[in-house]
Amino acid sequence: MAEASTLVFGATGAFGRHVLDALVARGLGPETITAAGRNQVRLGELDSAGFGTAGIDLSDSAGVAELVARHSDIVLISGGDPNRLAQHKSVIEAAKNANVRHVYYTSGVRADDDRFEINADHRATEVALVDSGVTYTILRNTWYIENYIQALAGPRFNGVFAAAAGDAVVAAAGRKDLAEALAVVVTTDGHDDVTYSLSGDTNFTYADVAGAMSVVLGREVAYRPVTPEELRSALVDSGMDDGLAGFLVSLDETIGAGVFARVGDDLSRLIGRPTTGLVEGLTAE
């Protein structure tokens, strides 16, 4: 096993940026952290800030193995690549072969509930990690409040927040909250072979989300539930390709089924404070 050092896969993404900040805030020196990702511009910025950096495509299993072998602790931020399950398994296999000290994986809330196909890759990754025999911590992250920022465009124009999520509740949290929880488990003891389910403190309704949008936009916004067919038609009519429209409709239906409803207080307990509210999350950088 390599000398104590932390490798963060997915460090150049929006969530990864907060993870690096949180690790440093909790006392890890940038020089002990290797930020790995594909965004070369961001890697250059991180290099200038004193972090170790590594440009890597997780589909390069040999490169992954070589990189993992140089570190004692691995943070695997789940990716968005269509081939992400194979990539995750490649990291886990490399960690096993290198006898790393600990792997931290950011999964999805309710990943163990096979009703929710959205979590299939997370569920399979968790199984691979547990079966590997490597010491692990799994953090099942809830929905990001920031995911609603891109949904502000319509309400800004017409005052309507339309979704096919019915009367869903979503215990969303800010990326910074979830990154801070990850940093806590990386930098403190007592988290070996533990799975945390990370939810926000409050089950927000979509009417609550619309209310927060009203505050942020400075105009009245109303939530309008629509059918999946109505949403798909509206998205395609706006110029979106049918495949993406279908995915977004399916996502709304999954949200409506309760995948992101609150599961407990692991998140606020780990970070030692209440989780971020909607307005603050919708104005986050």
PDB file of C-alpha atoms in Angstrom:
ATOM      1  CA  MET A   1       0.000   0.000   0.000  1.00  0.00           C
ATOM      2  CA  ALA A   2       1.219   3.472  -0.864  1.00  0.00           C
ATOM      3  CA  GLU A   3       2.149   6.161   1.628  1.00  0.00           C
ATOM      4  CA  ALA A   4      -0.927   7.938   3.037  1.00  0.00           C
ATOM      5  CA  SER A   5      -2.523   9.957   0.263  1.00  0.00           C
ATOM      6  CA  THR A   6      -6.007  10.443  -1.127  1.00  0.00           C
ATOM      7  CA  LEU A   7      -7.022   9.985  -4.752  1.00  0.00           C
ATOM      8  CA  VAL A   8     -10.296  11.619  -5.802  1.00  0.00           C
ATOM      9  CA  PHE A   9     -11.860  10.313  -9.009  1.00  0.00           C
ATOM     10  CA  GLY A  10     -14.332  12.779 -10.515  1.00  0.00           C
ATOM     11  CA  ALA A  11     -12.551  15.730  -8.927  1.00  0.00           C
ATOM     12  CA  THR A  12     -13.058  18.065 -11.892  1.00  0.00           C
ATOM     13  CA  GLY A  13     -16.858  17.939 -11.775  1.00  0.00           C
ATOM     14  CA  ALA A  14     -19.230  20.241  -9.902  1.00  0.00           C
ATOM     15  CA  PHE A  15     -19.487  17.929  -6.907  1.00  0.00           C
ATOM     16  CA  GLY A  16     -15.771  17.094  -6.981  1.00  0.00           C
ATOM     17  CA  ARG A  17     -14.888  20.770  -6.608  1.00  0.00           C
ATOM     18  CA  HIS A  18     -16.790  20.888  -3.322  1.00  0.00           C
ATOM     19  CA  VAL A  19     -15.233  17.620  -2.173  1.00  0.00           C
ATOM     20  CA  LEU A  20     -11.713  18.985  -2.620  1.00  0.00           C
ATOM     21  CA  ASP A  21     -12.623  22.175  -0.759  1.00  0.00           C
ATOM     22  CA  ALA A  22     -14.158  20.181   2.077  1.00  0.00           C
ATOM     23  CA  LEU A  23     -11.173  17.858   2.412  1.00  0.00           C
ATOM     24  CA  VAL A  24      -8.810  20.817   2.656  1.00  0.00           C
ATOM     25  CA  ALA A  25     -11.122  22.567   5.140  1.00  0.00           C
ATOM     26  CA  ARG A  26     -10.877  19.490   7.344  1.00  0.00           C
ATOM     27  CA  GLY A  27      -7.106  19.552   7.395  1.00  0.00           C
ATOM     28  CA  LEU A  28      -5.844  17.528   4.440  1.00  0.00           C
ATOM     29  CA  GLY A  29      -3.043  19.319   2.661  1.00  0.00           C
ATOM     30  CA  PRO A  30      -3.601  19.754  -1.094  1.00  0.00           C
ATOM     31  CA  GLU A  31      -0.246  18.099  -1.661  1.00  0.00           C
ATOM     32  CA  THR A  32      -1.612  14.851  -0.145  1.00  0.00           C
ATOM     33  CA  ILE A  33      -4.606  14.822  -2.513  1.00  0.00           C
ATOM     34  CA  THR A  34      -4.559  13.793  -6.160  1.00  0.00           C
ATOM     35  CA  ALA A  35      -7.445  15.261  -8.144  1.00  0.00           C
ATOM     36  CA  ALA A  36      -8.258  12.956 -11.064  1.00  0.00           C
ATOM     37  CA  GLY A  37     -10.561  13.765 -13.954  1.00  0.00           C
ATOM     38  CA  ARG A  38     -10.871  14.570 -17.632  1.00  0.00           C
ATOM     39  CA  ASN A  39     -11.272  18.363 -17.608  1.00  0.00           C
ATOM     40  CA  GLN A  40      -7.778  19.564 -18.435  1.00  0.00           C
ATOM     41  CA  VAL A  41      -8.547  23.226 -17.785  1.00  0.00           C
ATOM     42  CA  ARG A  42      -9.804  22.444 -14.301  1.00  0.00           C
ATOM     43  CA  LEU A  43      -6.837  20.142 -13.653  1.00  0.00           C
ATOM     44  CA  GLY A  44      -4.524  23.013 -14.536  1.00  0.00           C
ATOM     45  CA  GLU A  45      -6.290  25.242 -12.007  1.00  0.00           C
ATOM     46  CA  LEU A  46      -6.005  22.572  -9.325  1.00  0.00           C
ATOM     47  CA  ASP A  47      -2.331  22.041 -10.086  1.00  0.00           C
ATOM     48  CA  SER A  48      -1.768  25.769  -9.578  1.00  0.00           C
ATOM     49  CA  ALA A  49      -3.613  25.507  -6.249  1.00  0.00           C
ATOM     50  CA  GLY A  50      -1.144  22.895  -5.003  1.00  0.00           C
ATOM     51  CA  PHE A  51      -3.089  19.684  -5.597  1.00  0.00           C
ATOM     52  CA  GLY A  52      -1.618  16.661  -7.248  1.00  0.00           C
ATOM     53  CA  THR A  53      -3.459  16.100 -10.509  1.00  0.00           C
ATOM     54  CA  ALA A  54      -4.006  13.266 -12.949  1.00  0.00           C
ATOM     55  CA  GLY A  55      -5.788  13.327 -16.274  1.00  0.00           C
ATOM     56  CA  ILE A  56      -7.604  10.017 -16.533  1.00  0.00           C
ATOM     57  CA  ASP A  57     -10.404   8.334 -18.432  1.00  0.00           C
ATOM     58  CA  LEU A  58     -11.884   5.661 -16.192  1.00  0.00           C
ATOM     59  CA  SER A  59     -12.271   3.401 -19.215  1.00  0.00           C
ATOM     60  CA  ASP A  60      -8.457   3.134 -19.254  1.00  0.00           C
ATOM     61  CA  SER A  61      -8.203   0.248 -16.790  1.00  0.00           C
ATOM     62  CA  ALA A  62      -4.412   0.051 -16.968  1.00  0.00           C
ATOM     63  CA  GLY A  63      -4.073   3.761 -16.260  1.00  0.00           C
ATOM     64  CA  VAL A  64      -6.581   3.487 -13.434  1.00  0.00           C
ATOM     65  CA  ALA A  65      -4.658   0.598 -11.873  1.00  0.00           C
ATOM     66  CA  GLU A  66      -1.367   2.471 -12.059  1.00  0.00           C
ATOM     67  CA  LEU A  67      -2.886   5.574 -10.488  1.00  0.00           C
ATOM     68  CA  VAL A  68      -4.706   3.723  -7.715  1.00  0.00           C
ATOM     69  CA  ALA A  69      -1.554   1.841  -6.732  1.00  0.00           C
ATOM     70  CA  ARG A  70       0.125   5.125  -5.773  1.00  0.00           C
ATOM     71  CA  HIS A  71      -2.492   6.021  -3.139  1.00  0.00           C
ATOM     72  CA  SER A  72      -3.728   4.690   0.183  1.00  0.00           C
ATOM     73  CA  ASP A  73      -7.301   6.019   0.086  1.00  0.00           C
ATOM     74  CA  ILE A  74      -9.629   6.246  -2.899  1.00  0.00           C
ATOM     75  CA  VAL A  75     -12.662   8.522  -3.271  1.00  0.00           C
ATOM     76  CA  LEU A  76     -14.814   7.308  -6.147  1.00  0.00           C
ATOM     77  CA  ILE A  77     -17.379   9.937  -7.104  1.00  0.00           C
ATOM     78  CA  SER A  78     -19.908   8.127  -9.264  1.00  0.00           C
ATOM     79  CA  GLY A  79     -19.687   9.131 -12.887  1.00  0.00           C
ATOM     80  CA  GLY A  80     -22.230   9.938 -15.557  1.00  0.00           C
ATOM     81  CA  ASP A  81     -20.672   7.939 -18.371  1.00  0.00           C
ATOM     82  CA  PRO A  82     -22.970   5.358 -20.006  1.00  0.00           C
ATOM     83  CA  ASN A  83     -20.263   2.809 -19.204  1.00  0.00           C
ATOM     84  CA  ARG A  84     -19.877   3.918 -15.600  1.00  0.00           C
ATOM     85  CA  LEU A  85     -20.553   0.549 -13.984  1.00  0.00           C
ATOM     86  CA  ALA A  86     -17.621  -1.063 -15.772  1.00  0.00           C
ATOM     87  CA  GLN A  87     -15.500   1.970 -14.882  1.00  0.00           C
ATOM     88  CA  HIS A  88     -16.470   1.755 -11.214  1.00  0.00           C
ATOM     89  CA  LYS A  89     -15.651  -1.946 -11.152  1.00  0.00           C
ATOM     90  CA  SER A  90     -12.269  -1.201 -12.711  1.00  0.00           C
ATOM     91  CA  VAL A  91     -11.448   1.191  -9.854  1.00  0.00           C
ATOM     92  CA  ILE A  92     -12.599  -1.336  -7.265  1.00  0.00           C
ATOM     93  CA  GLU A  93     -10.553  -4.135  -8.815  1.00  0.00           C
ATOM     94  CA  ALA A  94      -7.493  -1.885  -8.891  1.00  0.00           C
ATOM     95  CA  ALA A  95      -8.036  -0.974  -5.242  1.00  0.00           C
ATOM     96  CA  LYS A  96      -8.274  -4.631  -4.286  1.00  0.00           C
ATOM     97  CA  ASN A  97      -5.119  -5.541  -6.182  1.00  0.00           C
ATOM     98  CA  ALA A  98      -3.201  -2.615  -4.679  1.00  0.00           C
ATOM     99  CA  ASN A  99      -4.383  -3.401  -1.126  1.00  0.00           C
ATOM    100  CA  VAL A 100      -5.524   0.172  -0.608  1.00  0.00           C
ATOM    101  CA  ARG A 101      -6.588   1.206   2.868  1.00  0.00           C
ATOM    102  CA  HIS A 102     -10.090   2.497   2.128  1.00  0.00           C
ATOM    103  CA  VAL A 103     -12.512   3.189  -0.731  1.00  0.00           C
ATOM    104  CA  TYR A 104     -15.239   5.822  -0.370  1.00  0.00           C
ATOM    105  CA  TYR A 105     -18.049   5.617  -2.928  1.00  0.00           C
ATOM    106  CA  THR A 106     -20.794   8.165  -3.606  1.00  0.00           C
ATOM    107  CA  SER A 107     -23.859   6.111  -4.394  1.00  0.00           C
ATOM    108  CA  GLY A 108     -27.550   7.042  -4.666  1.00  0.00           C
ATOM    109  CA  VAL A 109     -30.145   7.127  -1.923  1.00  0.00           C
ATOM    110  CA  ARG A 110     -32.256   3.930  -1.832  1.00  0.00           C
ATOM    111  CA  ALA A 111     -29.696   2.160  -4.010  1.00  0.00           C
ATOM    112  CA  ASP A 112     -30.707  -1.090  -2.322  1.00  0.00           C
ATOM    113  CA  ASP A 113     -34.334  -0.734  -3.478  1.00  0.00           C
ATOM    114  CA  ASP A 114     -34.620  -2.510  -6.817  1.00  0.00           C
ATOM    115  CA  ARG A 115     -37.879  -0.711  -7.653  1.00  0.00           C
ATOM    116  CA  PHE A 116     -35.790   2.237  -8.809  1.00  0.00           C
ATOM    117  CA  GLU A 117     -33.946   1.501 -12.038  1.00  0.00           C
ATOM    118  CA  ILE A 118     -32.164   4.862 -11.771  1.00  0.00           C
ATOM    119  CA  ASN A 119     -29.989   3.269  -9.087  1.00  0.00           C
ATOM    120  CA  ALA A 120     -29.108   0.034 -10.920  1.00  0.00           C
ATOM    121  CA  ASP A 121     -25.468   1.047 -11.507  1.00  0.00           C
ATOM    122  CA  HIS A 122     -25.120   2.246  -7.926  1.00  0.00           C
ATOM    123  CA  ARG A 123     -26.573  -0.992  -6.604  1.00  0.00           C
ATOM    124  CA  ALA A 124     -24.205  -3.114  -8.711  1.00  0.00           C
ATOM    125  CA  THR A 125     -21.223  -0.952  -7.734  1.00  0.00           C
ATOM    126  CA  GLU A 126     -22.055  -1.337  -4.052  1.00  0.00           C
ATOM    127  CA  VAL A 127     -22.213  -5.115  -4.436  1.00  0.00           C
ATOM    128  CA  ALA A 128     -18.858  -5.171  -6.223  1.00  0.00           C
ATOM    129  CA  LEU A 129     -17.290  -2.999  -3.533  1.00  0.00           C
ATOM    130  CA  VAL A 130     -18.579  -5.063  -0.628  1.00  0.00           C
ATOM    131  CA  ASP A 131     -17.616  -8.323  -2.339  1.00  0.00           C
ATOM    132  CA  SER A 132     -14.094  -7.047  -3.042  1.00  0.00           C
ATOM    133  CA  GLY A 133     -13.103  -7.261   0.604  1.00  0.00           C
ATOM    134  CA  VAL A 134     -11.656  -3.730   0.532  1.00  0.00           C
ATOM    135  CA  THR A 135     -12.552  -1.560   3.524  1.00  0.00           C
ATOM    136  CA  TYR A 136     -15.259   0.792   2.306  1.00  0.00           C
ATOM    137  CA  THR A 137     -17.661   3.557   3.171  1.00  0.00           C
ATOM    138  CA  ILE A 138     -20.707   4.052   0.954  1.00  0.00           C
ATOM    139  CA  LEU A 139     -22.463   7.412   0.959  1.00  0.00           C
ATOM    140  CA  ARG A 140     -25.881   7.231  -0.692  1.00  0.00           C
ATOM    141  CA  ASN A 141     -26.428  10.790  -1.832  1.00  0.00           C
ATOM    142  CA  THR A 142     -29.820  12.414  -2.210  1.00  0.00           C
ATOM    143  CA  TRP A 143     -30.956  14.722  -5.013  1.00  0.00           C
ATOM    144  CA  TYR A 144     -28.987  17.949  -5.333  1.00  0.00           C
ATOM    145  CA  ILE A 145     -30.980  21.126  -4.806  1.00  0.00           C
ATOM    146  CA  GLU A 146     -28.774  22.610  -7.518  1.00  0.00           C
ATOM    147  CA  ASN A 147     -30.401  20.241 -10.024  1.00  0.00           C
ATOM    148  CA  TYR A 148     -33.382  22.604 -10.001  1.00  0.00           C
ATOM    149  CA  ILE A 149     -31.275  25.589 -11.076  1.00  0.00           C
ATOM    150  CA  GLN A 150     -31.512  24.556 -14.731  1.00  0.00           C
ATOM    151  CA  ALA A 151     -35.287  24.317 -14.301  1.00  0.00           C
ATOM    152  CA  LEU A 152     -35.492  28.053 -13.540  1.00  0.00           C
ATOM    153  CA  ALA A 153     -35.540  29.017 -17.219  1.00  0.00           C
ATOM    154  CA  GLY A 154     -39.203  28.208 -17.810  1.00  0.00           C
ATOM    155  CA  PRO A 155     -40.517  29.795 -14.592  1.00  0.00           C
ATOM    156  CA  ARG A 156     -38.418  32.885 -15.274  1.00  0.00           C
ATOM    157  CA  PHE A 157     -40.293  33.275 -18.552  1.00  0.00           C
ATOM    158  CA  ASN A 158     -43.831  32.139 -17.716  1.00  0.00           C
ATOM    159  CA  GLY A 159     -44.074  31.698 -13.935  1.00  0.00           C
ATOM    160  CA  VAL A 160     -44.814  27.983 -14.230  1.00  0.00           C
ATOM    161  CA  PHE A 161     -42.740  25.100 -12.870  1.00  0.00           C
ATOM    162  CA  ALA A 162     -44.087  22.060 -14.708  1.00  0.00           C
ATOM    163  CA  ALA A 163     -43.087  18.497 -13.856  1.00  0.00           C
ATOM    164  CA  ALA A 164     -44.452  14.987 -14.150  1.00  0.00           C
ATOM    165  CA  ALA A 165     -43.650  14.209 -10.535  1.00  0.00           C
ATOM    166  CA  GLY A 166     -47.179  14.417  -9.150  1.00  0.00           C
ATOM    167  CA  ASP A 167     -47.264  15.168  -5.438  1.00  0.00           C
ATOM    168  CA  ALA A 168     -43.679  14.030  -4.885  1.00  0.00           C
ATOM    169  CA  VAL A 169     -41.599  14.974  -1.880  1.00  0.00           C
ATOM    170  CA  VAL A 170     -37.845  15.336  -2.241  1.00  0.00           C
ATOM    171  CA  ALA A 171     -35.423  15.584   0.679  1.00  0.00           C
ATOM    172  CA  ALA A 172     -32.887  17.408  -1.463  1.00  0.00           C
ATOM    173  CA  ALA A 173     -29.621  18.819  -0.124  1.00  0.00           C
ATOM    174  CA  GLY A 174     -26.878  21.077  -1.416  1.00  0.00           C
ATOM    175  CA  ARG A 175     -23.750  19.689  -3.016  1.00  0.00           C
ATOM    176  CA  LYS A 176     -21.692  21.348  -0.282  1.00  0.00           C
ATOM    177  CA  ASP A 177     -23.609  19.432   2.406  1.00  0.00           C
ATOM    178  CA  LEU A 178     -22.932  16.099   0.746  1.00  0.00           C
ATOM    179  CA  ALA A 179     -19.303  16.964   0.030  1.00  0.00           C
ATOM    180  CA  GLU A 180     -18.805  17.943   3.655  1.00  0.00           C
ATOM    181  CA  ALA A 181     -20.244  14.613   4.804  1.00  0.00           C
ATOM    182  CA  LEU A 182     -17.799  12.797   2.558  1.00  0.00           C
ATOM    183  CA  ALA A 183     -14.913  14.826   3.918  1.00  0.00           C
ATOM    184  CA  VAL A 184     -15.992  14.018   7.477  1.00  0.00           C
ATOM    185  CA  VAL A 185     -15.862  10.269   6.905  1.00  0.00           C
ATOM    186  CA  VAL A 186     -12.539  10.507   5.063  1.00  0.00           C
ATOM    187  CA  THR A 187     -10.899  12.460   7.884  1.00  0.00           C
ATOM    188  CA  THR A 188     -12.366  10.747  10.966  1.00  0.00           C
ATOM    189  CA  ASP A 189     -12.482   7.202  12.307  1.00  0.00           C
ATOM    190  CA  GLY A 190     -15.440   4.898  12.799  1.00  0.00           C
ATOM    191  CA  HIS A 191     -16.718   4.581   9.246  1.00  0.00           C
ATOM    192  CA  ASP A 192     -15.217   1.260   8.156  1.00  0.00           C
ATOM    193  CA  ASP A 193     -17.636  -0.896   6.141  1.00  0.00           C
ATOM    194  CA  VAL A 194     -20.534   1.478   6.837  1.00  0.00           C
ATOM    195  CA  THR A 195     -23.259   2.676   4.473  1.00  0.00           C
ATOM    196  CA  TYR A 196     -24.824   6.093   5.075  1.00  0.00           C
ATOM    197  CA  SER A 197     -28.114   7.246   3.554  1.00  0.00           C
ATOM    198  CA  LEU A 198     -27.829  10.997   3.102  1.00  0.00           C
ATOM    199  CA  SER A 199     -31.042  13.020   2.924  1.00  0.00           C
ATOM    200  CA  GLY A 200     -31.867  16.637   3.567  1.00  0.00           C
ATOM    201  CA  ASP A 201     -33.667  17.511   6.801  1.00  0.00           C
ATOM    202  CA  THR A 202     -36.947  18.355   5.052  1.00  0.00           C
ATOM    203  CA  ASN A 203     -39.244  16.615   2.601  1.00  0.00           C
ATOM    204  CA  PHE A 204     -39.841  19.437   0.139  1.00  0.00           C
ATOM    205  CA  THR A 205     -42.920  19.313  -2.085  1.00  0.00           C
ATOM    206  CA  TYR A 206     -42.751  20.633  -5.607  1.00  0.00           C
ATOM    207  CA  ALA A 207     -44.947  23.490  -4.439  1.00  0.00           C
ATOM    208  CA  ASP A 208     -42.142  24.281  -1.961  1.00  0.00           C
ATOM    209  CA  VAL A 209     -39.650  24.233  -4.834  1.00  0.00           C
ATOM    210  CA  ALA A 210     -41.883  26.622  -6.797  1.00  0.00           C
ATOM    211  CA  GLY A 211     -42.075  28.883  -3.757  1.00  0.00           C
ATOM    212  CA  ALA A 212     -38.293  29.008  -3.514  1.00  0.00           C
ATOM    213  CA  MET A 213     -38.109  29.758  -7.231  1.00  0.00           C
ATOM    214  CA  SER A 214     -40.473  32.677  -6.602  1.00  0.00           C
ATOM    215  CA  VAL A 215     -38.025  34.110  -4.079  1.00  0.00           C
ATOM    216  CA  VAL A 216     -35.007  33.606  -6.300  1.00  0.00           C
ATOM    217  CA  LEU A 217     -36.648  34.969  -9.447  1.00  0.00           C
ATOM    218  CA  GLY A 218     -38.569  37.787  -7.774  1.00  0.00           C
ATOM    219  CA  ARG A 219     -41.839  36.746  -9.403  1.00  0.00           C
ATOM    220  CA  GLU A 220     -44.673  34.383  -8.568  1.00  0.00           C
ATOM    221  CA  VAL A 221     -44.009  30.803  -9.643  1.00  0.00           C
ATOM    222  CA  ALA A 222     -46.618  28.057  -9.456  1.00  0.00           C
ATOM    223  CA  TYR A 223     -46.075  24.318  -9.626  1.00  0.00           C
ATOM    224  CA  ARG A 224     -48.122  22.673 -12.346  1.00  0.00           C
ATOM    225  CA  PRO A 225     -48.173  18.868 -12.330  1.00  0.00           C
ATOM    226  CA  VAL A 226     -48.457  17.438 -15.838  1.00  0.00           C
ATOM    227  CA  THR A 227     -48.743  13.936 -17.207  1.00  0.00           C
ATOM    228  CA  PRO A 228     -45.656  12.155 -18.549  1.00  0.00           C
ATOM    229  CA  GLU A 229     -47.106  12.428 -22.051  1.00  0.00           C
ATOM    230  CA  GLU A 230     -47.649  16.161 -21.680  1.00  0.00           C
ATOM    231  CA  LEU A 231     -44.107  16.689 -20.424  1.00  0.00           C
ATOM    232  CA  ARG A 232     -42.550  14.602 -23.188  1.00  0.00           C
ATOM    233  CA  SER A 233     -44.517  16.528 -25.823  1.00  0.00           C
ATOM    234  CA  ALA A 234     -43.506  19.883 -24.355  1.00  0.00           C
ATOM    235  CA  LEU A 235     -39.830  18.924 -24.225  1.00  0.00           C
ATOM    236  CA  VAL A 236     -39.776  17.608 -27.787  1.00  0.00           C
ATOM    237  CA  ASP A 237     -41.661  20.680 -29.033  1.00  0.00           C
ATOM    238  CA  SER A 238     -38.968  22.841 -27.395  1.00  0.00           C
ATOM    239  CA  GLY A 239     -36.342  21.162 -29.585  1.00  0.00           C
ATOM    240  CA  MET A 240     -35.090  18.433 -27.242  1.00  0.00           C
ATOM    241  CA  ASP A 241     -34.312  15.089 -28.841  1.00  0.00           C
ATOM    242  CA  ASP A 242     -36.693  12.269 -28.004  1.00  0.00           C
ATOM    243  CA  GLY A 243     -34.133  10.193 -26.125  1.00  0.00           C
ATOM    244  CA  LEU A 244     -33.271  12.942 -23.640  1.00  0.00           C
ATOM    245  CA  ALA A 245     -36.923  13.894 -23.282  1.00  0.00           C
ATOM    246  CA  GLY A 246     -37.764  10.297 -22.457  1.00  0.00           C
ATOM    247  CA  PHE A 247     -35.029  10.147 -19.841  1.00  0.00           C
ATOM    248  CA  LEU A 248     -36.239  13.335 -18.147  1.00  0.00           C
ATOM    249  CA  VAL A 249     -39.820  12.102 -18.111  1.00  0.00           C
ATOM    250  CA  SER A 250     -38.707   8.797 -16.602  1.00  0.00           C
ATOM    251  CA  LEU A 251     -36.696  10.697 -13.994  1.00  0.00           C
ATOM    252  CA  ASP A 252     -39.749  12.738 -12.990  1.00  0.00           C
ATOM    253  CA  GLU A 253     -41.794   9.562 -12.670  1.00  0.00           C
ATOM    254  CA  THR A 254     -39.112   8.021 -10.452  1.00  0.00           C
ATOM    255  CA  ILE A 255     -39.052  11.140  -8.288  1.00  0.00           C
ATOM    256  CA  GLY A 256     -42.832  10.921  -8.075  1.00  0.00           C
ATOM    257  CA  ALA A 257     -42.484   7.348  -6.804  1.00  0.00           C
ATOM    258  CA  GLY A 258     -40.490   8.619  -3.831  1.00  0.00           C
ATOM    259  CA  VAL A 259     -36.899   7.695  -4.580  1.00  0.00           C
ATOM    260  CA  PHE A 260     -35.557  10.924  -3.045  1.00  0.00           C
ATOM    261  CA  ALA A 261     -37.884  11.163  -0.050  1.00  0.00           C
ATOM    262  CA  ARG A 262     -36.200  11.500   3.339  1.00  0.00           C
ATOM    263  CA  VAL A 263     -34.560   8.403   4.789  1.00  0.00           C
ATOM    264  CA  GLY A 264     -33.086   9.687   8.058  1.00  0.00           C
ATOM    265  CA  ASP A 265     -30.675  12.095   9.700  1.00  0.00           C
ATOM    266  CA  ASP A 266     -27.294  10.675   8.661  1.00  0.00           C
ATOM    267  CA  LEU A 267     -26.419  13.806   6.690  1.00  0.00           C
ATOM    268  CA  SER A 268     -27.125  16.450   9.327  1.00  0.00           C
ATOM    269  CA  ARG A 269     -25.566  14.214  11.977  1.00  0.00           C
ATOM    270  CA  LEU A 270     -22.337  13.840  10.007  1.00  0.00           C
ATOM    271  CA  ILE A 271     -21.968  17.526   9.175  1.00  0.00           C
ATOM    272  CA  GLY A 272     -23.151  18.695  12.607  1.00  0.00           C
ATOM    273  CA  ARG A 273     -25.629  21.277  11.343  1.00  0.00           C
ATOM    274  CA  PRO A 274     -28.956  21.587   9.523  1.00  0.00           C
ATOM    275  CA  THR A 275     -28.892  20.910   5.809  1.00  0.00           C
ATOM    276  CA  THR A 276     -29.153  23.643   3.175  1.00  0.00           C
ATOM    277  CA  GLY A 277     -32.548  25.153   2.372  1.00  0.00           C
ATOM    278  CA  LEU A 278     -34.065  25.539  -1.066  1.00  0.00           C
ATOM    279  CA  VAL A 279     -33.430  29.243  -1.625  1.00  0.00           C
ATOM    280  CA  GLU A 280     -29.791  28.976  -0.614  1.00  0.00           C
ATOM    281  CA  GLY A 281     -29.360  25.895  -2.782  1.00  0.00           C
ATOM    282  CA  LEU A 282     -30.956  27.547  -5.813  1.00  0.00           C
ATOM    283  CA  THR A 283     -28.493  30.440  -5.575  1.00  0.00           C
ATOM    284  CA  ALA A 284     -25.410  28.269  -4.955  1.00  0.00           C
ATOM    285  CA  GLU A 285     -22.332  28.673  -7.074  1.00  0.00           C
TER     286      GLU A 285
END
